[in-house]
Short mmCIF file of C-alpha atoms in Angstrom, two decimals:
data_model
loop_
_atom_site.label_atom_id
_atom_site.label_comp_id
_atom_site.label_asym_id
_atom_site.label_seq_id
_atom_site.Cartn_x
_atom_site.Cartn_y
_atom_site.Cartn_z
CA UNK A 1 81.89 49.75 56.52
CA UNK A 2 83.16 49.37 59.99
CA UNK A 3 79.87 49.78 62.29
CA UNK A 4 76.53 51.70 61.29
CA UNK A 5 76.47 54.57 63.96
CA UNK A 6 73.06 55.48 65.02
CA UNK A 7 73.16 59.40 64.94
CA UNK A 8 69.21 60.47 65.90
CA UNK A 9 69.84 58.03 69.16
CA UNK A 10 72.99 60.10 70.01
CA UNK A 11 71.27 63.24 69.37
CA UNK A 12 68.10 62.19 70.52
CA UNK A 13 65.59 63.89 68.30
CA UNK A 14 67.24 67.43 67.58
CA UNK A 15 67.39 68.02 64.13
CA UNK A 16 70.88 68.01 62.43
CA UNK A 17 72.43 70.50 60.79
CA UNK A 18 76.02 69.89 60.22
CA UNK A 19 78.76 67.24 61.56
CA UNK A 20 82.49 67.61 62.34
CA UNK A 21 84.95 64.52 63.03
CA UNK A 22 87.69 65.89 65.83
CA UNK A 23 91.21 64.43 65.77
CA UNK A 24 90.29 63.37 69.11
CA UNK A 25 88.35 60.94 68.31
CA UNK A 26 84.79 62.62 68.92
CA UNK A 27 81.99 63.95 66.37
CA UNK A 28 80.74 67.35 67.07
CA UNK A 29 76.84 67.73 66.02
CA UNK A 30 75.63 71.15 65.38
CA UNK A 31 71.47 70.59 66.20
CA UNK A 32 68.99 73.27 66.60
CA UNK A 33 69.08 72.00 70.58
CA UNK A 34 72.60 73.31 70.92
CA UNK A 35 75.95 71.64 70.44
CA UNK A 36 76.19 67.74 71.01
CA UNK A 37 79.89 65.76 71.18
CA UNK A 38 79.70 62.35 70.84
CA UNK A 39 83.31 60.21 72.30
CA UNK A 40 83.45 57.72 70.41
CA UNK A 41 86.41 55.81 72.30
CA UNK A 42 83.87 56.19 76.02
CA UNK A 43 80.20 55.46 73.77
CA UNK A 44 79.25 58.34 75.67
CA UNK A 45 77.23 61.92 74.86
CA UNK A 46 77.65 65.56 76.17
CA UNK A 47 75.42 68.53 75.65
CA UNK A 48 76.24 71.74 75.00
CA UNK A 49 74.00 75.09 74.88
CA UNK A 50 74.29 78.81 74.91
CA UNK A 51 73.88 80.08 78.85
CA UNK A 52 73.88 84.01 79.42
CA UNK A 53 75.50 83.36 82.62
CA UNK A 54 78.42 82.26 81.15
CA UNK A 55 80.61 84.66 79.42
CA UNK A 56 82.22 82.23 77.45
CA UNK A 57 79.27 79.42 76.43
CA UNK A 58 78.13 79.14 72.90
CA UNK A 59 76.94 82.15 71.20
CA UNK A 60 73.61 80.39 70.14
CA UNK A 61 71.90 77.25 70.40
CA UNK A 62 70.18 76.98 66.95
CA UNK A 63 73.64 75.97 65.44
CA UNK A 64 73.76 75.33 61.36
CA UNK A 65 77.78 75.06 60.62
CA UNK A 66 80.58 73.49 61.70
CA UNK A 67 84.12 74.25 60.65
CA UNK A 68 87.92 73.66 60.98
CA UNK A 69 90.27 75.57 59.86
CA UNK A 70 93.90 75.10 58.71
CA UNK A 71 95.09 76.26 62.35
CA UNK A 72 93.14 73.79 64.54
CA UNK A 73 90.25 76.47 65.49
CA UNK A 74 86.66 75.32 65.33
CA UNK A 75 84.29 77.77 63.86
CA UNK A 76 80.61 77.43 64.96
CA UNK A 77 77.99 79.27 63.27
CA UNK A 78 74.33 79.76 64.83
CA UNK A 79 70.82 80.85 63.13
CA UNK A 80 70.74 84.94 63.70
CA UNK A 81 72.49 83.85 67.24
CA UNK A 82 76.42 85.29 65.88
CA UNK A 83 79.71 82.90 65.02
CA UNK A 84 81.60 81.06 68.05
CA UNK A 85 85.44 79.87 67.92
CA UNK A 86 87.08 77.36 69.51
CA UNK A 87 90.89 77.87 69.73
CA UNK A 88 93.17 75.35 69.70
CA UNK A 89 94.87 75.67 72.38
CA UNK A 90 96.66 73.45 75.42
CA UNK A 91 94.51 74.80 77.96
CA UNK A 92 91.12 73.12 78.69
CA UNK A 93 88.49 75.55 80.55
CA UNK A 94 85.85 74.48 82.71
CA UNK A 95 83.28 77.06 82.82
CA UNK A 96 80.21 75.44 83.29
CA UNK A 97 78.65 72.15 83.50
CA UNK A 98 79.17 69.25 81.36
CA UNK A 99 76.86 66.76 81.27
CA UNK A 100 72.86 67.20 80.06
CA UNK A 101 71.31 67.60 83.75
CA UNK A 102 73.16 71.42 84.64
CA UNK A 103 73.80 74.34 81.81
CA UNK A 104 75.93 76.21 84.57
CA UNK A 105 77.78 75.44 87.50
CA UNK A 106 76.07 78.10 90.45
CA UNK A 107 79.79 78.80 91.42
CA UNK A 108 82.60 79.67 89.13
CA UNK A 109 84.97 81.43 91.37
CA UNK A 110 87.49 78.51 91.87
CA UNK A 111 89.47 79.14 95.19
CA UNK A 112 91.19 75.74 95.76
CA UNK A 113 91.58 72.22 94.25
CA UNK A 114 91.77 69.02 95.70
CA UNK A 115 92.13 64.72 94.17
CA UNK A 116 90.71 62.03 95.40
CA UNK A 117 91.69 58.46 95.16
CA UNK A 118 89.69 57.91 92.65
CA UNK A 119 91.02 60.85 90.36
CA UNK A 120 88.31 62.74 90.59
CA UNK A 121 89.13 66.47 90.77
CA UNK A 122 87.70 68.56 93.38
CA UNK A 123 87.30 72.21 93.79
CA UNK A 124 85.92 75.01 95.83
CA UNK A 125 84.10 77.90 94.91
CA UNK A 126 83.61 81.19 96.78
CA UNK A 127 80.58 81.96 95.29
CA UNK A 128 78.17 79.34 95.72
CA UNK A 129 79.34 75.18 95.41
CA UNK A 130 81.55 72.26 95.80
CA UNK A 131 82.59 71.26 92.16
CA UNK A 132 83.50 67.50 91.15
CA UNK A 133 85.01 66.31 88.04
CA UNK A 134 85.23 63.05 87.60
CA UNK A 135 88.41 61.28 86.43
CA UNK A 136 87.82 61.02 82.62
CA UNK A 137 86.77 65.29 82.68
CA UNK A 138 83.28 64.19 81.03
CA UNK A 139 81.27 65.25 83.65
CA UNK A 140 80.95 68.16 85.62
CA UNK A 141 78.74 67.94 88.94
CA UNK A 142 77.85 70.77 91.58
CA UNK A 143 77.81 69.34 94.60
CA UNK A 144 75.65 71.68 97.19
CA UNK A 145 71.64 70.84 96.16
CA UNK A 146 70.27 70.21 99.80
CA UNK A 147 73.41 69.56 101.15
CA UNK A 148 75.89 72.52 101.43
CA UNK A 149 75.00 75.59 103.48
CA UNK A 150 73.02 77.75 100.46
CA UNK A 151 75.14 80.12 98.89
CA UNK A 152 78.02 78.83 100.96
CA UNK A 153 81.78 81.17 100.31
CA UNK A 154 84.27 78.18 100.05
CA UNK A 155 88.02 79.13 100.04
CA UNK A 156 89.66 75.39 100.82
CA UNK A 157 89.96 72.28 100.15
CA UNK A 158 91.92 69.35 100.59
CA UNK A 159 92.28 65.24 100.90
CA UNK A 160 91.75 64.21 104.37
CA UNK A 161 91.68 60.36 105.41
CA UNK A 162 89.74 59.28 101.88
CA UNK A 163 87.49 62.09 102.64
CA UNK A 164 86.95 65.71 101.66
CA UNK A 165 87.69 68.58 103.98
CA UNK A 166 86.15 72.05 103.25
CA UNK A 167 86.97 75.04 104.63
CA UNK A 168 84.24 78.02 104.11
CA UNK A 169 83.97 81.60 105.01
CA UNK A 170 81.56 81.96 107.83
CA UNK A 171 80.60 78.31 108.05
CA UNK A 172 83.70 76.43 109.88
CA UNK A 173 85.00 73.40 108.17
CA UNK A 174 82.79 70.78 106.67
CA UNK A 175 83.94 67.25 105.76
CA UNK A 176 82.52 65.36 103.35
CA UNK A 177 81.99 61.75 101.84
CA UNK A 178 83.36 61.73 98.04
CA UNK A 179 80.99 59.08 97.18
CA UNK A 180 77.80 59.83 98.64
CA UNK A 181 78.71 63.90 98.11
CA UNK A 182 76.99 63.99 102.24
CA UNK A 183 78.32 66.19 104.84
CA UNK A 184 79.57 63.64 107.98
CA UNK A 185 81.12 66.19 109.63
CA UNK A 186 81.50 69.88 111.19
CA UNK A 187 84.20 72.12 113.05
CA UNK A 188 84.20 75.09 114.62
CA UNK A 189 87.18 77.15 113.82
CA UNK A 190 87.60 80.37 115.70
CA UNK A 191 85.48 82.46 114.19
CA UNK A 192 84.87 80.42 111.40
CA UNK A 193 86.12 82.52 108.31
CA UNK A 194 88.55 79.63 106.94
CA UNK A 195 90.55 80.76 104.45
CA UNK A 196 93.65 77.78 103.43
CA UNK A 197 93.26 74.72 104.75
CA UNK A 198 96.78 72.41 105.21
CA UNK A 199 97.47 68.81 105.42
CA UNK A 200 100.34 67.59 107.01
CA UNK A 201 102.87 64.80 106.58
CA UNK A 202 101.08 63.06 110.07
CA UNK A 203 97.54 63.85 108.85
CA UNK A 204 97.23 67.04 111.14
CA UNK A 205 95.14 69.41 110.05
CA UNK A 206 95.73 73.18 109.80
CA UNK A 207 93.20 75.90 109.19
CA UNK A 208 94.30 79.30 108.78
CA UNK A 209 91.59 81.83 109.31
CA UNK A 210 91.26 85.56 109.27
CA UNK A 211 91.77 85.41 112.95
CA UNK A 212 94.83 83.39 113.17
CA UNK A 213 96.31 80.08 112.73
CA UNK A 214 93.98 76.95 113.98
CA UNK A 215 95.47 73.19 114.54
CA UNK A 216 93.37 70.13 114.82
CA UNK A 217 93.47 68.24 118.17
CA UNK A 218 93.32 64.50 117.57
CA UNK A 219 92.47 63.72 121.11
CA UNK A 220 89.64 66.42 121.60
CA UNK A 221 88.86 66.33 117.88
CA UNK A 222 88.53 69.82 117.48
CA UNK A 223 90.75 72.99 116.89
CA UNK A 224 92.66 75.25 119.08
CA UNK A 225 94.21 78.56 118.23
CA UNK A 226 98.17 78.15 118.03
CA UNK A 227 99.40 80.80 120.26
CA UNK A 228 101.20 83.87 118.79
CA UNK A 229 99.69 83.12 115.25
CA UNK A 230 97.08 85.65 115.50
CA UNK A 231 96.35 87.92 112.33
CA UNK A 232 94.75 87.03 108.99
CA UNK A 233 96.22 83.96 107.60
CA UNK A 234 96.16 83.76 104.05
CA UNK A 235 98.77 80.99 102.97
CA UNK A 236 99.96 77.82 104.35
CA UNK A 237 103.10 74.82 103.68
CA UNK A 238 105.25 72.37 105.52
CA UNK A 239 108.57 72.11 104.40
CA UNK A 240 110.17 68.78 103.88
CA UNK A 241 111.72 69.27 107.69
CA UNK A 242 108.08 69.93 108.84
CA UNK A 243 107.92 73.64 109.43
CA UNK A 244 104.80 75.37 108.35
CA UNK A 245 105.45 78.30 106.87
CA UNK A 246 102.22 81.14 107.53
CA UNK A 247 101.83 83.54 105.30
CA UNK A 248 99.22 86.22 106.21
CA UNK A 249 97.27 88.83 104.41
CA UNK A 250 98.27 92.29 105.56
CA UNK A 251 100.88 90.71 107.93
CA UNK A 252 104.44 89.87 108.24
CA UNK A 253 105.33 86.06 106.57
CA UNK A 254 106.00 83.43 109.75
CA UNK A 255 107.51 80.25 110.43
CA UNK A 256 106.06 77.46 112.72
CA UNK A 257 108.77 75.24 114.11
CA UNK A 258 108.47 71.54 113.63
CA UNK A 259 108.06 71.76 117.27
CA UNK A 260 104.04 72.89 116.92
CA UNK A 261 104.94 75.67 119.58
CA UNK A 262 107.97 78.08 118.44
CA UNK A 263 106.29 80.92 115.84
CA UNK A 264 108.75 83.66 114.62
CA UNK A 265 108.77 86.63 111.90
CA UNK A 266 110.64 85.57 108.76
CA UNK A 267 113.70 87.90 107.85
CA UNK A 268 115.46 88.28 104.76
CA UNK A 269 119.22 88.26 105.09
CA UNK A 270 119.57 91.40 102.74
CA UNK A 271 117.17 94.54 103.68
CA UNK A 272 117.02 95.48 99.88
CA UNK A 273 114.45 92.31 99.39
CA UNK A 274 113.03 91.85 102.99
CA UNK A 275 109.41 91.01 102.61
CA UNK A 276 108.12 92.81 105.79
CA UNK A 277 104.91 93.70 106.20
CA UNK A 278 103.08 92.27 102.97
CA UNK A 279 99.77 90.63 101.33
CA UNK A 280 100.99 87.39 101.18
CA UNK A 281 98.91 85.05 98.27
CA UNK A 282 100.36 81.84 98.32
CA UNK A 283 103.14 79.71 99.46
CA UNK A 284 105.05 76.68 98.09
CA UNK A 285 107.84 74.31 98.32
CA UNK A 286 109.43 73.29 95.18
CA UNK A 287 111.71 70.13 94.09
CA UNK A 288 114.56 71.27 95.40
CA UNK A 289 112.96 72.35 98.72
CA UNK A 290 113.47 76.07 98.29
CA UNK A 291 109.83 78.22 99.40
CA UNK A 292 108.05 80.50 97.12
CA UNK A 293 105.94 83.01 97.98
CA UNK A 294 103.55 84.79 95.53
CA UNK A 295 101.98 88.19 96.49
CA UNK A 296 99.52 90.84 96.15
CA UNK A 297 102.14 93.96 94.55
CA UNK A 298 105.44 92.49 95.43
CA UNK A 299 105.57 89.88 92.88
CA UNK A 300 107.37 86.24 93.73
CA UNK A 301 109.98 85.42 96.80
CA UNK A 302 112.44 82.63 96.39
CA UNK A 303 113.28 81.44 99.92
CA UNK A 304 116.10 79.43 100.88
CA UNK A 305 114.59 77.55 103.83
CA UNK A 306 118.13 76.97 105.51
CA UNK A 307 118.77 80.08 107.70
CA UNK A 308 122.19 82.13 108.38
CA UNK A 309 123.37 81.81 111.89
CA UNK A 310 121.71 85.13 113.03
CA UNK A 311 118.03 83.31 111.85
CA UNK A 312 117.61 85.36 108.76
CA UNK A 313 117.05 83.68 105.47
CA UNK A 314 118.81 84.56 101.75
CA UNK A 315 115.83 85.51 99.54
CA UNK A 316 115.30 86.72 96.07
CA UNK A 317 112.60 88.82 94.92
CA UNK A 318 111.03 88.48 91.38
CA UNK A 319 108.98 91.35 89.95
CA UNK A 320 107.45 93.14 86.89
CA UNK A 321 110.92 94.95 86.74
CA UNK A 322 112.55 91.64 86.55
CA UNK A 323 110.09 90.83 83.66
CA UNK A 324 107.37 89.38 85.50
CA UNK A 325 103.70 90.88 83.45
CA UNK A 326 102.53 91.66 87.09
CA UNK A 327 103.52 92.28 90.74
CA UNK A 328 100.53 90.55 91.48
CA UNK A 329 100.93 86.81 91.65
CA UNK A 330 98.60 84.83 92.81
CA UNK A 331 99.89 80.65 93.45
CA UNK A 332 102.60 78.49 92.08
CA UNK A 333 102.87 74.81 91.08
CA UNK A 334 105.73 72.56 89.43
CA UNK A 335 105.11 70.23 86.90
CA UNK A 336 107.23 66.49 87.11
CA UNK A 337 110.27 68.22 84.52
CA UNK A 338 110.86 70.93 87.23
CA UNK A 339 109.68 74.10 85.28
CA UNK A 340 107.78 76.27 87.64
CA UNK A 341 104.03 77.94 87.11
CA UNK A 342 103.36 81.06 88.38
CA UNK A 343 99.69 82.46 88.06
CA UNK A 344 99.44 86.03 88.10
CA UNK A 345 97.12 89.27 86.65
CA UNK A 346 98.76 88.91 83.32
CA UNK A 347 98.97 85.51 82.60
CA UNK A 348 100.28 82.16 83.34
CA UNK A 349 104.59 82.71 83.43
CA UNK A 350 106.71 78.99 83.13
CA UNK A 351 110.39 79.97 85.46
CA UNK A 352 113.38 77.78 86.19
CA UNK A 353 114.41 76.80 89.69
CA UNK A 354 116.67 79.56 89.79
CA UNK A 355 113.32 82.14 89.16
CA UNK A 356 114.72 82.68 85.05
CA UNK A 357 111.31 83.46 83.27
CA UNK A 358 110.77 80.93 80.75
CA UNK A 359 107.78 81.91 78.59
CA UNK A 360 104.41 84.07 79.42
CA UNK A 361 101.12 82.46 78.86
CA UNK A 362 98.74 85.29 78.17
CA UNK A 363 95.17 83.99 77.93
CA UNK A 364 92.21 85.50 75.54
CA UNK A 365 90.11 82.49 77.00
CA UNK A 366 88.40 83.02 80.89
CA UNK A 367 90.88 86.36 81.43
CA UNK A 368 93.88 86.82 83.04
CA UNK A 369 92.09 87.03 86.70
CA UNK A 370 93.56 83.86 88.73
CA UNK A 371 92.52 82.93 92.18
CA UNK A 372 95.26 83.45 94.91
CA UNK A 373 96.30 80.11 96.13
CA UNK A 374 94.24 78.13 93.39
CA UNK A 375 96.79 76.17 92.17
CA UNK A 376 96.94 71.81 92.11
CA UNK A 377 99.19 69.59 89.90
CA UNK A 378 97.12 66.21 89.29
CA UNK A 379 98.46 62.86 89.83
CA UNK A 380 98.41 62.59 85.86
CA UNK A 381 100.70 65.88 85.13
CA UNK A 382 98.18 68.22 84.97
CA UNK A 383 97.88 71.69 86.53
CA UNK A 384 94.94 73.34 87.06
CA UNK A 385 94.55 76.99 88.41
CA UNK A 386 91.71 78.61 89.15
CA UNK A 387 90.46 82.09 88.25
CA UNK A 388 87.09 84.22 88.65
CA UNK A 389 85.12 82.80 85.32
CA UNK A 390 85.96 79.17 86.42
CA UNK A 391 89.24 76.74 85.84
CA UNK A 392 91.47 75.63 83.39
CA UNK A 393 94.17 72.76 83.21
CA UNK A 394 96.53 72.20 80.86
CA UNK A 395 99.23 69.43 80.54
CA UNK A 396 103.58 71.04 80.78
CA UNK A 397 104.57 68.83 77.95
CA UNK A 398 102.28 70.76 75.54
CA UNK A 399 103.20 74.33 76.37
CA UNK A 400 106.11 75.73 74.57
CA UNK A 401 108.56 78.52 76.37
CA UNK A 402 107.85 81.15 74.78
CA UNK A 403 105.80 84.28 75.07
CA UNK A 404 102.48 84.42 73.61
#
């Protein structure tokens, strides 16, 4: 006998039922107070309980059985509550809260993502909070109790200076300390309905809103409409040559000149794939410093950023047609072996560089509804993408190409 574990501690006077040892290294307690996981590796205890809220918590919290089965799934079985399962499965889902103070997170509608330099992961929700997970993913903490605007509609996020910036609809930009979780900070932002918030190489900071285009002023320390940017901006990125590409919602897609001043209409050399006027959902630069833009009914555009001498630039556009599940597509990431991750209405799709479709992801788990724009990949490998029940991440290495 190694060590003498002291179980009624961990579970802290709920009376056991049944006990399951995880590959992982944790043991899974099924308690008439709901589900308790103890990590053996971190001597440390979370909570779990059934929450109507949540469409996808425990189906009980009077659990009697625990089970594994040959295929990795964990079968749960409650008193005259009904049977949960747990699929194995490379995506991990963050639905609600994680630790023993919070059964639910108030806001599940993940917009954006953000890291900070501690590793903690950072996202905002549009319906309600500022989420935090801290670097190990053991804990799950809302952060808006007395200190965000109540029932606050927050659509960015982002690193700023070892702080957080926040951009909400209706309430201008907030930034905030990652330690103390306090709001040092506010900006007005046109009329305040911020919808992407961007980052740049210099530490400027963009806010695109649904009136137009906003830049930060160092020397006033506050924003200023860029002229000729006007319209409902609904995507942002800088290009490795410092362009900002603006994609807008119900709009034509622009590009910003590394000059701060010059704003044009993007044009596709070939007519057949021209974007014109579209719903533009995201935008992002990959490896090789080609753009992609994901939108609302037109599926994916692969841009080469180098234009032909009349100003237009070669495109391609990917769609259902072409294979794609949906013509909606809602953000993009690539993770460090250069496979691409497209979000869209039907599932998570894994392309080349060159826009071949890999494999389709097709989720039972938190539905196929991703957030447009919610998209991060972690310092660690991991993406995450956002949807309307929540987040998942899930690490490239342990997906396969292939359609499930």
């Amino acid at each position: 006998v190694n060590c003498i574990l002291d179980i009624q501690n961990i579970i802290d006077g709920a009376l056991l039922q049944d006990m399951l040892s995880i590959d992982t290294g944790e043991l899974w307690f099924a308690t008439d107070k709901g589900l308790i996981v103890y990590d053996r590796d971190q001597d440390k205890v979370a909570s779990y309980l059934s929450d109507p809220a949540i469409p996808l918590s425990l189906c009980g919290s009077n659990l009697r059985r625990l089970f594994k089965d040959n295929f990795g799934r964990i079968w749960i079985g409650s008193f005259y509550q009904g049977l949960s399962c747990l699929e194995s499965s490379p995506f991990r889902f963050y639905t609600g809260s994680m630790d023993n103070k919070n059964s639910s997170l108030r806001g599940k509608t993940v917009r954006a993502f953000a890291e900070d330099s501690t590793g903690n992961i950072w996202m905002a929700c549009e319906d309600g909070c500022i989420v935090c997970i801290d670097a190990n993913g053991k804990s799950v903490t809302c952060v808006d109790d007395g200190v965000l605007p109540h029932e606050g509609n927050y659509q960015a996020i982002a690193l700023y200076k070892s702080n957080i910036i926040v951009g909400s609809y209706g309430d201008g930009i907030l930034v905030i300390n990652p330690v103390t979780h306090k709001i040092i900070k506010r900006y007005n932002a046109g009329n305040n309905n911020v919808v992407v918030l961007l980052i740049t190489k210099d530490n400027t900071v963009f806010a695109g809103t649904s009136h137009g285009l906003y830049r930060m002023d160092s020397t006033s320390d506050s924003f200023a409409l860029v002229e000729g940017s006007e319209g409902f901006v609904h995507a942002l990125c800088q290009d490795r040559s410092g362009r900002i590409w603006v994609g807008y919602y119900r709009g034509y897609l622009k590009l910003l000149e590394s000059d701060g001043i010059t704003i044009s209409n993007v044009i596709a050399s070939s007519r057949e794939v021209n974007p014109g006027y579209i719903r533009a959902t995201s935008l992002f630069e990959d490896q090789s410093g080609d753009i992609w833009m994901t939108t609302e009914g037109k599926g994916v555009y692969k841009i080469d950023p180098v234009p032909e001498q009349d100003g237009s630039f070669n495109m391609i556009n990917i769609r259902k047609s072409d294979g794609l599940p949906s013509d909606v597509t809602c953000a993009m990431n690539q993770s460090f072996d250069g496979r691409l991750w497209l979000s869209t209405m039907r599932g998570i799709v894994s392309l080349n560089q060159d826009g071949g479709i890999l494999g389709i992801n097709r989720l039972s788990k938190v539905g196929n509804f991703f957030r447009y724009g919610s998209s991060m990949l972690s310092n660690d490998g991991r993406i995450f993408m956002g949807t309307s029940e929540g987040a998942l991440s899930f690490k490239p290495d342990d997906l396969t190409d292939v359609v499930h």
